Amino acid sequence: MRGARTARRRLLDRLASRLVAVGGVLVIAAILAILAVIVAEVLPLFRDPGAEPGAAAAFPPGAPPVPAAFGTDEYRELAFTVTADGWLRLARLGAGGPPAPVQVPGLDGGRITAAGPAGPGRWVLGTSDGRLIPFEMVFEVAFQAGRRVVAPRPAFGEPGVADPERRPVLRAAAAGGEGGALTVV
């Protein structure tokens, strides 16, 4: 009886020591795997940077774009620009035809002479008669039949007078915060 108990203890002792050894080897392997992942992530930092051209955007013919009034959606499927004659023109960066252009409302015979950033996805458009038109470009993303569909939804605000003497706005920028918006022309 005593011999059987001793044999059982020796067997359990051998199994436990092998389990501890295998566990130690697994811990070391896991640490080496973590180090390999870190090296794989850091290695590109020591290589020369590179860039490849993306898809070209061919905007429909029209007036030249206004400087700084250009952007894309987050998936880079659509690009847009605002032209001096007051049109928001869109172009597909992939297959398919361009969406229809949108007339900037409230121009009343004026022309777009400046565009400046006003925050993420927001711009302020300056006109030839001293007014500012806030503009926000929103892209709605939906999934139809398993495909991503990006639809442009521009939102134009009410025009406001920036210069009472009605001089053309040459440059514009805006910023918004908790205390209200600040526009510089």
PDB file of C-alpha atoms in Angstrom:
ATOM      1  CA  MET A   1       0.000   0.000   0.000  1.00  0.00           C
ATOM      2  CA  ARG A   2       2.778   2.341   0.945  1.00  0.00           C
ATOM      3  CA  GLY A   3       4.698   1.503  -2.239  1.00  0.00           C
ATOM      4  CA  ALA A   4       1.649   2.250  -4.405  1.00  0.00           C
ATOM      5  CA  ARG A   5       1.176   5.617  -2.696  1.00  0.00           C
ATOM      6  CA  THR A   6       4.850   6.492  -3.207  1.00  0.00           C
ATOM      7  CA  ALA A   7       4.689   5.486  -6.891  1.00  0.00           C
ATOM      8  CA  ARG A   8       1.594   7.657  -7.348  1.00  0.00           C
ATOM      9  CA  ARG A   9       3.361  10.622  -5.711  1.00  0.00           C
ATOM     10  CA  ARG A  10       6.419  10.164  -7.908  1.00  0.00           C
ATOM     11  CA  LEU A  11       4.211  10.029 -11.001  1.00  0.00           C
ATOM     12  CA  LEU A  12       2.360  13.194  -9.955  1.00  0.00           C
ATOM     13  CA  ASP A  13       5.696  14.857  -9.131  1.00  0.00           C
ATOM     14  CA  ARG A  14       7.063  14.023 -12.603  1.00  0.00           C
ATOM     15  CA  LEU A  15       3.857  15.262 -14.279  1.00  0.00           C
ATOM     16  CA  ALA A  16       3.926  18.477 -12.251  1.00  0.00           C
ATOM     17  CA  SER A  17       7.595  19.164 -13.056  1.00  0.00           C
ATOM     18  CA  ARG A  18       6.957  18.559 -16.779  1.00  0.00           C
ATOM     19  CA  LEU A  19       3.876  20.815 -16.643  1.00  0.00           C
ATOM     20  CA  VAL A  20       5.962  23.572 -15.029  1.00  0.00           C
ATOM     21  CA  ALA A  21       8.677  23.116 -17.682  1.00  0.00           C
ATOM     22  CA  VAL A  22       6.146  23.216 -20.547  1.00  0.00           C
ATOM     23  CA  GLY A  23       4.522  26.278 -18.967  1.00  0.00           C
ATOM     24  CA  GLY A  24       7.913  28.007 -18.761  1.00  0.00           C
ATOM     25  CA  VAL A  25       8.638  27.220 -22.403  1.00  0.00           C
ATOM     26  CA  LEU A  26       5.201  28.574 -23.414  1.00  0.00           C
ATOM     27  CA  VAL A  27       5.816  31.809 -21.446  1.00  0.00           C
ATOM     28  CA  ILE A  28       9.193  32.266 -23.152  1.00  0.00           C
ATOM     29  CA  ALA A  29       7.609  31.544 -26.567  1.00  0.00           C
ATOM     30  CA  ALA A  30       4.861  34.098 -25.888  1.00  0.00           C
ATOM     31  CA  ILE A  31       7.428  36.759 -24.916  1.00  0.00           C
ATOM     32  CA  LEU A  32       9.429  36.018 -28.083  1.00  0.00           C
ATOM     33  CA  ALA A  33       6.250  36.285 -30.160  1.00  0.00           C
ATOM     34  CA  ILE A  34       5.463  39.667 -28.578  1.00  0.00           C
ATOM     35  CA  LEU A  35       8.993  40.854 -29.344  1.00  0.00           C
ATOM     36  CA  ALA A  36       8.629  39.648 -32.953  1.00  0.00           C
ATOM     37  CA  VAL A  37       5.398  41.639 -33.331  1.00  0.00           C
ATOM     38  CA  ILE A  38       7.047  44.755 -31.875  1.00  0.00           C
ATOM     39  CA  VAL A  39      10.000  44.405 -34.285  1.00  0.00           C
ATOM     40  CA  ALA A  40       7.610  43.905 -37.232  1.00  0.00           C
ATOM     41  CA  GLU A  41       5.699  47.081 -36.271  1.00  0.00           C
ATOM     42  CA  VAL A  42       8.824  49.193 -35.686  1.00  0.00           C
ATOM     43  CA  LEU A  43      10.835  47.991 -38.707  1.00  0.00           C
ATOM     44  CA  PRO A  44       8.977  50.183 -41.271  1.00  0.00           C
ATOM     45  CA  LEU A  45      10.106  53.261 -39.324  1.00  0.00           C
ATOM     46  CA  PHE A  46      13.669  52.569 -40.479  1.00  0.00           C
ATOM     47  CA  ARG A  47      12.782  52.306 -44.179  1.00  0.00           C
ATOM     48  CA  ASP A  48      12.525  55.166 -46.671  1.00  0.00           C
ATOM     49  CA  PRO A  49       9.013  56.609 -46.917  1.00  0.00           C
ATOM     50  CA  GLY A  50       7.123  56.233 -50.155  1.00  0.00           C
ATOM     51  CA  ALA A  51       3.977  57.451 -51.800  1.00  0.00           C
ATOM     52  CA  GLU A  52       1.857  56.234 -54.650  1.00  0.00           C
ATOM     53  CA  PRO A  53      -0.563  58.328 -56.681  1.00  0.00           C
ATOM     54  CA  GLY A  54      -4.216  57.778 -55.883  1.00  0.00           C
ATOM     55  CA  ALA A  55      -7.204  57.979 -58.157  1.00  0.00           C
ATOM     56  CA  ALA A  56      -7.441  61.081 -60.326  1.00  0.00           C
ATOM     57  CA  ALA A  57     -10.494  63.293 -60.045  1.00  0.00           C
ATOM     58  CA  ALA A  58     -11.883  64.735 -63.250  1.00  0.00           C
ATOM     59  CA  PHE A  59     -14.304  67.499 -62.377  1.00  0.00           C
ATOM     60  CA  PRO A  60     -16.955  68.435 -64.910  1.00  0.00           C
ATOM     61  CA  PRO A  61     -16.054  71.506 -66.975  1.00  0.00           C
ATOM     62  CA  GLY A  62     -16.887  74.867 -65.487  1.00  0.00           C
ATOM     63  CA  ALA A  63     -15.315  77.841 -63.817  1.00  0.00           C
ATOM     64  CA  PRO A  64     -11.970  77.335 -62.087  1.00  0.00           C
ATOM     65  CA  PRO A  65     -12.103  76.145 -58.489  1.00  0.00           C
ATOM     66  CA  VAL A  66     -11.684  78.582 -55.634  1.00  0.00           C
ATOM     67  CA  PRO A  67      -8.464  78.062 -53.642  1.00  0.00           C
ATOM     68  CA  ALA A  68      -8.898  75.955 -50.470  1.00  0.00           C
ATOM     69  CA  ALA A  69     -12.439  74.895 -51.334  1.00  0.00           C
ATOM     70  CA  PHE A  70     -11.610  71.271 -51.980  1.00  0.00           C
ATOM     71  CA  GLY A  71     -12.170  68.070 -50.015  1.00  0.00           C
ATOM     72  CA  THR A  72     -13.046  64.394 -50.078  1.00  0.00           C
ATOM     73  CA  ASP A  73     -15.183  62.046 -48.056  1.00  0.00           C
ATOM     74  CA  GLU A  74     -13.508  59.852 -45.442  1.00  0.00           C
ATOM     75  CA  TYR A  75     -13.447  56.859 -47.786  1.00  0.00           C
ATOM     76  CA  ARG A  76     -12.024  58.939 -50.653  1.00  0.00           C
ATOM     77  CA  GLU A  77     -14.745  57.932 -53.048  1.00  0.00           C
ATOM     78  CA  LEU A  78     -15.995  61.457 -53.783  1.00  0.00           C
ATOM     79  CA  ALA A  79     -14.121  64.741 -54.146  1.00  0.00           C
ATOM     80  CA  PHE A  80     -15.662  68.187 -54.282  1.00  0.00           C
ATOM     81  CA  THR A  81     -14.676  71.725 -55.101  1.00  0.00           C
ATOM     82  CA  VAL A  82     -16.460  75.070 -55.140  1.00  0.00           C
ATOM     83  CA  THR A  83     -16.032  77.075 -58.325  1.00  0.00           C
ATOM     84  CA  ALA A  84     -15.868  80.839 -58.699  1.00  0.00           C
ATOM     85  CA  ASP A  85     -19.205  80.902 -60.532  1.00  0.00           C
ATOM     86  CA  GLY A  86     -20.949  79.491 -57.457  1.00  0.00           C
ATOM     87  CA  TRP A  87     -21.249  75.784 -58.157  1.00  0.00           C
ATOM     88  CA  LEU A  88     -20.320  72.914 -55.889  1.00  0.00           C
ATOM     89  CA  ARG A  89     -18.897  70.353 -58.299  1.00  0.00           C
ATOM     90  CA  LEU A  90     -18.352  66.712 -57.358  1.00  0.00           C
ATOM     91  CA  ALA A  91     -16.185  64.004 -58.899  1.00  0.00           C
ATOM     92  CA  ARG A  92     -15.967  60.277 -58.287  1.00  0.00           C
ATOM     93  CA  LEU A  93     -12.509  59.003 -57.446  1.00  0.00           C
ATOM     94  CA  GLY A  94     -13.429  55.567 -58.680  1.00  0.00           C
ATOM     95  CA  ALA A  95     -15.807  54.129 -61.217  1.00  0.00           C
ATOM     96  CA  GLY A  96     -19.009  55.878 -62.100  1.00  0.00           C
ATOM     97  CA  GLY A  97     -20.123  59.265 -63.244  1.00  0.00           C
ATOM     98  CA  PRO A  98     -20.017  62.395 -61.120  1.00  0.00           C
ATOM     99  CA  PRO A  99     -23.009  63.441 -59.036  1.00  0.00           C
ATOM    100  CA  ALA A 100     -24.915  66.483 -60.257  1.00  0.00           C
ATOM    101  CA  PRO A 101     -23.427  69.876 -59.344  1.00  0.00           C
ATOM    102  CA  VAL A 102     -25.175  72.005 -56.721  1.00  0.00           C
ATOM    103  CA  GLN A 103     -25.674  75.775 -57.043  1.00  0.00           C
ATOM    104  CA  VAL A 104     -24.495  77.758 -54.014  1.00  0.00           C
ATOM    105  CA  PRO A 105     -27.663  79.489 -52.767  1.00  0.00           C
ATOM    106  CA  GLY A 106     -27.799  83.183 -51.896  1.00  0.00           C
ATOM    107  CA  LEU A 107     -25.207  84.468 -54.357  1.00  0.00           C
ATOM    108  CA  ASP A 108     -27.639  86.927 -55.982  1.00  0.00           C
ATOM    109  CA  GLY A 109     -25.295  87.801 -58.842  1.00  0.00           C
ATOM    110  CA  GLY A 110     -22.109  87.616 -56.772  1.00  0.00           C
ATOM    111  CA  ARG A 111     -19.166  85.315 -57.371  1.00  0.00           C
ATOM    112  CA  ILE A 112     -17.191  83.168 -54.950  1.00  0.00           C
ATOM    113  CA  THR A 113     -13.831  84.898 -54.410  1.00  0.00           C
ATOM    114  CA  ALA A 114     -12.489  83.087 -51.344  1.00  0.00           C
ATOM    115  CA  ALA A 115     -12.956  79.977 -49.287  1.00  0.00           C
ATOM    116  CA  GLY A 116     -11.525  79.250 -45.889  1.00  0.00           C
ATOM    117  CA  PRO A 117     -11.680  76.460 -43.347  1.00  0.00           C
ATOM    118  CA  ALA A 118     -14.123  76.690 -40.463  1.00  0.00           C
ATOM    119  CA  GLY A 119     -13.565  73.311 -38.818  1.00  0.00           C
ATOM    120  CA  PRO A 120     -13.791  69.684 -39.899  1.00  0.00           C
ATOM    121  CA  GLY A 121     -16.016  69.502 -42.979  1.00  0.00           C
ATOM    122  CA  ARG A 122     -16.914  73.194 -42.728  1.00  0.00           C
ATOM    123  CA  TRP A 123     -15.941  76.169 -44.835  1.00  0.00           C
ATOM    124  CA  VAL A 124     -16.812  79.809 -45.147  1.00  0.00           C
ATOM    125  CA  LEU A 125     -17.200  81.130 -48.704  1.00  0.00           C
ATOM    126  CA  GLY A 126     -16.425  84.790 -49.416  1.00  0.00           C
ATOM    127  CA  THR A 127     -18.189  86.598 -52.251  1.00  0.00           C
ATOM    128  CA  SER A 128     -17.353  89.408 -54.645  1.00  0.00           C
ATOM    129  CA  ASP A 129     -19.881  91.675 -52.903  1.00  0.00           C
ATOM    130  CA  GLY A 130     -18.481  91.365 -49.362  1.00  0.00           C
ATOM    131  CA  ARG A 131     -20.676  88.578 -47.997  1.00  0.00           C
ATOM    132  CA  LEU A 132     -19.871  85.258 -46.322  1.00  0.00           C
ATOM    133  CA  ILE A 133     -21.754  82.011 -46.854  1.00  0.00           C
ATOM    134  CA  PRO A 134     -21.187  79.213 -44.328  1.00  0.00           C
ATOM    135  CA  PHE A 135     -20.911  75.825 -45.954  1.00  0.00           C
ATOM    136  CA  GLU A 136     -20.785  72.317 -44.514  1.00  0.00           C
ATOM    137  CA  MET A 137     -20.090  69.242 -46.598  1.00  0.00           C
ATOM    138  CA  VAL A 138     -21.601  66.100 -45.107  1.00  0.00           C
ATOM    139  CA  PHE A 139     -21.259  62.669 -46.649  1.00  0.00           C
ATOM    140  CA  GLU A 140     -23.885  60.114 -45.695  1.00  0.00           C
ATOM    141  CA  VAL A 141     -22.709  56.524 -45.814  1.00  0.00           C
ATOM    142  CA  ALA A 142     -25.150  53.671 -46.269  1.00  0.00           C
ATOM    143  CA  PHE A 143     -24.841  50.022 -47.174  1.00  0.00           C
ATOM    144  CA  GLN A 144     -27.079  48.765 -49.963  1.00  0.00           C
ATOM    145  CA  ALA A 145     -26.901  45.173 -51.172  1.00  0.00           C
ATOM    146  CA  GLY A 146     -23.633  44.688 -49.292  1.00  0.00           C
ATOM    147  CA  ARG A 147     -21.959  47.724 -50.933  1.00  0.00           C
ATOM    148  CA  ARG A 148     -20.964  51.005 -49.359  1.00  0.00           C
ATOM    149  CA  VAL A 149     -22.737  53.989 -50.925  1.00  0.00           C
ATOM    150  CA  VAL A 150     -21.469  57.502 -50.178  1.00  0.00           C
ATOM    151  CA  ALA A 151     -23.932  60.335 -50.847  1.00  0.00           C
ATOM    152  CA  PRO A 152     -23.006  64.032 -50.654  1.00  0.00           C
ATOM    153  CA  ARG A 153     -25.270  66.284 -48.567  1.00  0.00           C
ATOM    154  CA  PRO A 154     -24.032  69.889 -48.767  1.00  0.00           C
ATOM    155  CA  ALA A 155     -25.557  72.367 -46.315  1.00  0.00           C
ATOM    156  CA  PHE A 156     -25.299  76.094 -46.965  1.00  0.00           C
ATOM    157  CA  GLY A 157     -26.090  78.665 -44.302  1.00  0.00           C
ATOM    158  CA  GLU A 158     -27.617  82.108 -44.679  1.00  0.00           C
ATOM    159  CA  PRO A 159     -25.257  84.669 -46.238  1.00  0.00           C
ATOM    160  CA  GLY A 160     -23.990  87.353 -43.864  1.00  0.00           C
ATOM    161  CA  VAL A 161     -22.372  90.697 -44.579  1.00  0.00           C
ATOM    162  CA  ALA A 162     -18.632  90.711 -43.842  1.00  0.00           C
ATOM    163  CA  ASP A 163     -17.883  94.149 -45.311  1.00  0.00           C
ATOM    164  CA  PRO A 164     -20.533  96.884 -45.203  1.00  0.00           C
ATOM    165  CA  GLU A 165     -18.737  98.638 -48.081  1.00  0.00           C
ATOM    166  CA  ARG A 166     -19.330  95.524 -50.203  1.00  0.00           C
ATOM    167  CA  ARG A 167     -15.663  95.017 -51.140  1.00  0.00           C
ATOM    168  CA  PRO A 168     -14.751  91.524 -52.373  1.00  0.00           C
ATOM    169  CA  VAL A 169     -13.632  89.036 -49.753  1.00  0.00           C
ATOM    170  CA  LEU A 170     -10.126  87.930 -50.773  1.00  0.00           C
ATOM    171  CA  ARG A 171      -9.378  85.534 -47.910  1.00  0.00           C
ATOM    172  CA  ALA A 172     -11.514  84.047 -45.182  1.00  0.00           C
ATOM    173  CA  ALA A 173     -11.153  81.708 -42.224  1.00  0.00           C
ATOM    174  CA  ALA A 174     -13.458  80.813 -39.371  1.00  0.00           C
ATOM    175  CA  ALA A 175     -13.359  78.939 -36.095  1.00  0.00           C
ATOM    176  CA  GLY A 176     -16.145  77.909 -33.760  1.00  0.00           C
ATOM    177  CA  GLY A 177     -16.116  77.225 -30.078  1.00  0.00           C
ATOM    178  CA  GLU A 178     -18.247  77.244 -26.975  1.00  0.00           C
ATOM    179  CA  GLY A 179     -18.214  81.053 -26.885  1.00  0.00           C
ATOM    180  CA  GLY A 180     -19.455  81.348 -30.470  1.00  0.00           C
ATOM    181  CA  ALA A 181     -17.936  81.564 -33.914  1.00  0.00           C
ATOM    182  CA  LEU A 182     -15.124  83.867 -35.035  1.00  0.00           C
ATOM    183  CA  THR A 183     -14.616  84.741 -38.701  1.00  0.00           C
ATOM    184  CA  VAL A 184     -11.635  86.589 -40.133  1.00  0.00           C
ATOM    185  CA  VAL A 185     -11.742  88.143 -43.639  1.00  0.00           C
TER     186      VAL A 185
END
